[in-house]
C-alpha positions as MATLAB code, in Angstrom:
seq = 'XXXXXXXXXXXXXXXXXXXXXXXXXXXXXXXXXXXXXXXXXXXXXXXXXXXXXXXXXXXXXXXXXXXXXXXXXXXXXXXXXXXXXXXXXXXXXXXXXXXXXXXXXXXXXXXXXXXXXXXXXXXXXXXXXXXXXXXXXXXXXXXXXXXXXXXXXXXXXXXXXXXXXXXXXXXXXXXXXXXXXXXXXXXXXXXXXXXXXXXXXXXXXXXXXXXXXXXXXXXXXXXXXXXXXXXX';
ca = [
     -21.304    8.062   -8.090;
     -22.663    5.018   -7.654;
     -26.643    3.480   -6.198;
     -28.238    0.114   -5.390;
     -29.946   -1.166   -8.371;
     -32.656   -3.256   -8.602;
     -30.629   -6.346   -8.195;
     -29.620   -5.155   -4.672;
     -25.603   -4.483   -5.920;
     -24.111   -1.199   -5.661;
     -23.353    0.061   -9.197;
     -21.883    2.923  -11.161;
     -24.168    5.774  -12.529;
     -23.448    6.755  -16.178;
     -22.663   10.669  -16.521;
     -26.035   12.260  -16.231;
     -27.699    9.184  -15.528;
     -30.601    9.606  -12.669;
     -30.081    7.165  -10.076;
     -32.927    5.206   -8.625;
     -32.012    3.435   -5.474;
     -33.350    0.290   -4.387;
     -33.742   -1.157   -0.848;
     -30.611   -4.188   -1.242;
     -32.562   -6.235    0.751;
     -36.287   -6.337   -0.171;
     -35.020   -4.507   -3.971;
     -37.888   -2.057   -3.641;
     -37.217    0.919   -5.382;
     -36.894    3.652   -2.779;
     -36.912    6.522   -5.286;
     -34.515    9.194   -6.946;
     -31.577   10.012   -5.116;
     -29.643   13.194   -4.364;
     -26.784   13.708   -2.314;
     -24.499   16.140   -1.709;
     -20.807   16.595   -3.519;
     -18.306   14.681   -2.072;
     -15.196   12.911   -2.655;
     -13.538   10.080   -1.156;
     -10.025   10.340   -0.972;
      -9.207    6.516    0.064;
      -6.751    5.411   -3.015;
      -7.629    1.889   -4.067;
     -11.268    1.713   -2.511;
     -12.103   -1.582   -3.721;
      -8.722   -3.163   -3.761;
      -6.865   -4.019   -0.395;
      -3.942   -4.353   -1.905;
      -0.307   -3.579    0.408;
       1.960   -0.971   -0.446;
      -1.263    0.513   -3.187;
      -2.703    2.743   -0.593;
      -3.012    0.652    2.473;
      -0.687   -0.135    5.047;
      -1.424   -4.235    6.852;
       0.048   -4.336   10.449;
       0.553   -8.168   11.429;
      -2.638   -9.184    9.024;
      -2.259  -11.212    6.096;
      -4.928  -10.708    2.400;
      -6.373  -13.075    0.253;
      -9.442  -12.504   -2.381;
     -12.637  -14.227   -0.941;
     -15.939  -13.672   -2.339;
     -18.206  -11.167   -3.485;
     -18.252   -7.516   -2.703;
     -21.883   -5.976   -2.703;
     -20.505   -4.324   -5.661;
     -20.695   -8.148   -7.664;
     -16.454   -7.778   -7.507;
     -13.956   -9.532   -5.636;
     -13.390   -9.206   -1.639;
     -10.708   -9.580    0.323;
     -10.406  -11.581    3.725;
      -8.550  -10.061    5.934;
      -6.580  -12.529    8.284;
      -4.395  -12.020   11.868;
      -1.615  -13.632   12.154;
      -0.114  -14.983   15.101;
       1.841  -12.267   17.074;
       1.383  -10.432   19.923;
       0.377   -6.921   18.621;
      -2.319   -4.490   17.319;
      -3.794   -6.033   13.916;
      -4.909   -3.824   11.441;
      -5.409   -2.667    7.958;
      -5.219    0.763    7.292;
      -5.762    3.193    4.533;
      -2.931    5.770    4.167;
      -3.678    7.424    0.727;
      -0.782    6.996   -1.054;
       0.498    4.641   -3.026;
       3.875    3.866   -0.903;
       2.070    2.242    2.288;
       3.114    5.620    4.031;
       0.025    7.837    5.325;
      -0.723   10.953    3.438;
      -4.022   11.998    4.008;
      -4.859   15.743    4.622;
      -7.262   16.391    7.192;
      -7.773   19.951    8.847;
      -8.351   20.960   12.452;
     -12.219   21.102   13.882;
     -13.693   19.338   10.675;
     -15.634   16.576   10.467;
     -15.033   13.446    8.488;
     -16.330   10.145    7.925;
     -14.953    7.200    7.136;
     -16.500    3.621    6.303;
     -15.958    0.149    5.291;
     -18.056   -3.301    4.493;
     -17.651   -5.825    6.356;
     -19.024   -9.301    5.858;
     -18.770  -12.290    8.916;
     -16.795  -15.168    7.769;
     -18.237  -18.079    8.350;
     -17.080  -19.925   11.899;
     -14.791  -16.565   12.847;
     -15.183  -13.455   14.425;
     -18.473  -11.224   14.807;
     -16.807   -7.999   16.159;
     -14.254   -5.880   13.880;
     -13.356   -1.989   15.031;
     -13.432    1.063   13.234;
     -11.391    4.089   14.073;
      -9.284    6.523   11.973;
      -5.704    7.625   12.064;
      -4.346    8.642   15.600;
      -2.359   11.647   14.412;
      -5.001   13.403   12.867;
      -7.804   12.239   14.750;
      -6.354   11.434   18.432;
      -6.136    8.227   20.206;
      -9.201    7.535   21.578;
     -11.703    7.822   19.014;
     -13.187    4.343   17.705;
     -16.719    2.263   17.464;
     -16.509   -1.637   17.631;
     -19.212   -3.018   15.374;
     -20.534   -6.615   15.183;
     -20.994   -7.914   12.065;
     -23.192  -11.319   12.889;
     -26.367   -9.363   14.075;
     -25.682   -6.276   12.273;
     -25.104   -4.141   16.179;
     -23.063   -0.976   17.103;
     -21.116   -1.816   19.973;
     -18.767    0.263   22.360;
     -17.836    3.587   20.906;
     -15.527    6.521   21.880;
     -15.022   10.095   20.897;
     -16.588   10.410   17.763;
     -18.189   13.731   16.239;
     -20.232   15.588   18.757;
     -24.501   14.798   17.359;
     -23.275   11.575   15.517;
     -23.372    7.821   16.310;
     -22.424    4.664   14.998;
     -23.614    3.060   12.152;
     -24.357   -0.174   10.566;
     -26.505   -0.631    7.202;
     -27.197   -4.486    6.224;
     -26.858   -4.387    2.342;
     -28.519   -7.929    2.304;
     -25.621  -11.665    1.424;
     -24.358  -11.072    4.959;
     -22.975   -7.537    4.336;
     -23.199   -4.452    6.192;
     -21.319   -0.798    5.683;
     -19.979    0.448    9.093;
     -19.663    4.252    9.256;
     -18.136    6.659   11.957;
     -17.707   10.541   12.096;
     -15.172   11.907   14.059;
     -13.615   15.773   14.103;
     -10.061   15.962   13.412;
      -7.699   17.353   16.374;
      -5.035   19.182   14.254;
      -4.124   19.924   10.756;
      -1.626   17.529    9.169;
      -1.132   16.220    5.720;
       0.190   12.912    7.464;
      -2.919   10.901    8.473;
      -4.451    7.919    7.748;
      -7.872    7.735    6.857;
      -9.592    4.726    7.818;
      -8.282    1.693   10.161;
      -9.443   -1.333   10.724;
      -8.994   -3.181   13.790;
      -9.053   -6.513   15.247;
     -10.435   -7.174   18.516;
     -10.193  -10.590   19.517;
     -13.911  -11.195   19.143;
     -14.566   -8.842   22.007;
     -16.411   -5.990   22.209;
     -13.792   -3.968   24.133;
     -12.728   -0.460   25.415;
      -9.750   -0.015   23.899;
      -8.698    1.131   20.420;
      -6.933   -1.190   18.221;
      -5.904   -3.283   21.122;
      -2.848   -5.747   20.976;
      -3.064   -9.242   21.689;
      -1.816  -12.764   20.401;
      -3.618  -13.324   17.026;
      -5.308  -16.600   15.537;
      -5.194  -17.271   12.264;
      -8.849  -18.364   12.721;
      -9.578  -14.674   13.059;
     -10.541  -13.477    9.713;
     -13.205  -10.642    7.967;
     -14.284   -9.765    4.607;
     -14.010   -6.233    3.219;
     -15.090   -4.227    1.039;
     -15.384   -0.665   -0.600;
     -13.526    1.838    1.612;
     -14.577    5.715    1.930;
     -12.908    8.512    3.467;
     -15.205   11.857    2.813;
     -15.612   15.203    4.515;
     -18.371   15.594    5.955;
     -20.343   14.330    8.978;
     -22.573   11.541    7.746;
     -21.561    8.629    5.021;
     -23.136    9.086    0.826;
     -23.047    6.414   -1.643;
     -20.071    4.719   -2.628;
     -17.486    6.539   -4.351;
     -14.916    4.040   -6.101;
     -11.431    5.023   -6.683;
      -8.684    3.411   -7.875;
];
């Protein structure tokens, strides 16, 4: 498990260590926290890596900056064709999907994103079509830290966007999954041209101008995002 210490990063808890969260902006101590189990299933969290549990649809990756973790980031960059373009987090470590999700049951997933300076302020959220449909998704803009258009997500939830202070902010969405399958993927990112649109992952010609950084991926059961749970 992991809290914001008192330098504002996100960092491990020793075994049977209390954690005492801190505000990452102001650094105020906010107070003991609790939480409920959970576990993220997302293989390589904190490393977008191709082929090591993530799956890069006409995108290219290159380490840029610091995570709100204090490690490395990656920027994730279109390229130039006339598609969807997206990262994607299968859960395996083959680039294939392989996440088990169940009929009726809530989960959510979540990423950081950070605006790259001169680029793009909107970036989409959504989670894999097979287990989760294809209409479900929340656009998200990542220079003034707003939730923009949205679709089918878990009946009582919204949207959200947490600033974490350095220009990051976690984006979260809850949505319940449409059928049992062992075969989905967990979280997706998607660009969107710089638009807030209505359509998930839409396809259009890409710019290599068109970039985000990321950070710290979570896929959890449950309908509401915890603390950060790196895996490898």
């Amino acid at each position: 498990a992991t809290f914001v210490g008192s330098n504002g990063l996100i960092q491990p808890a020793a075994v049977g260590q209390a954690r005492f969260d801190h505000d990452p902006i102001t650094l105020a101590c906010k107070g003991l926290l609790i939480e409920e189990s959970r576990t993220n299933v997302a293989l390589s969290s904190g490393a977008i890596v191709s082929n090591v549990g993530w799956l890069i649809v006409e995108t290219t990756l290159s380490t840029s900056g610091t995570g709100p973790d204090g490690n490395t980031s990656y920027q994730v960059t279109e390229t130039t064709i006339n598609a969807s373009h997206t990262v994607a987090n299968s859960g395996s470590t083959t680039g294939t999907s392989a996440t088990s999700v169940s009929s009726g049951v809530v989960y959510t997933g979540s990423m950081f994103f950070k605006k790259v300076a001169g680029s793009v302020d909107w970036v989409q959220l959504t989670l894999g079509s097979v287990g989760f449909g294809t209409t479900q998704y929340a656009n998200f803009n990542i220079g003034n830290g707003t939730v923009g258009n949205s679709a089918g997500l878990a009946s009582g939830t919204s949207p959200r966007i947490e600033n974490y202070g350095n220009g990051w902010y976690r984006c979260s969405i809850s949505v319940a999954a449409s059928t049992t399958t062992s075969t989905s993927f967990g979280v997706v990112i998607g660009g969107l041209n710089n638009t807030n649109g209505t359509t998930r992952l839409p396809s259009y010609l890409g710019s290599t101008s068109n970039s985000v950084l990321a950070s710290l991926c979570q896929f959890e059961t449950g309908a509401f995002v915890t603390s950060d749970i790196p895996t490898t």
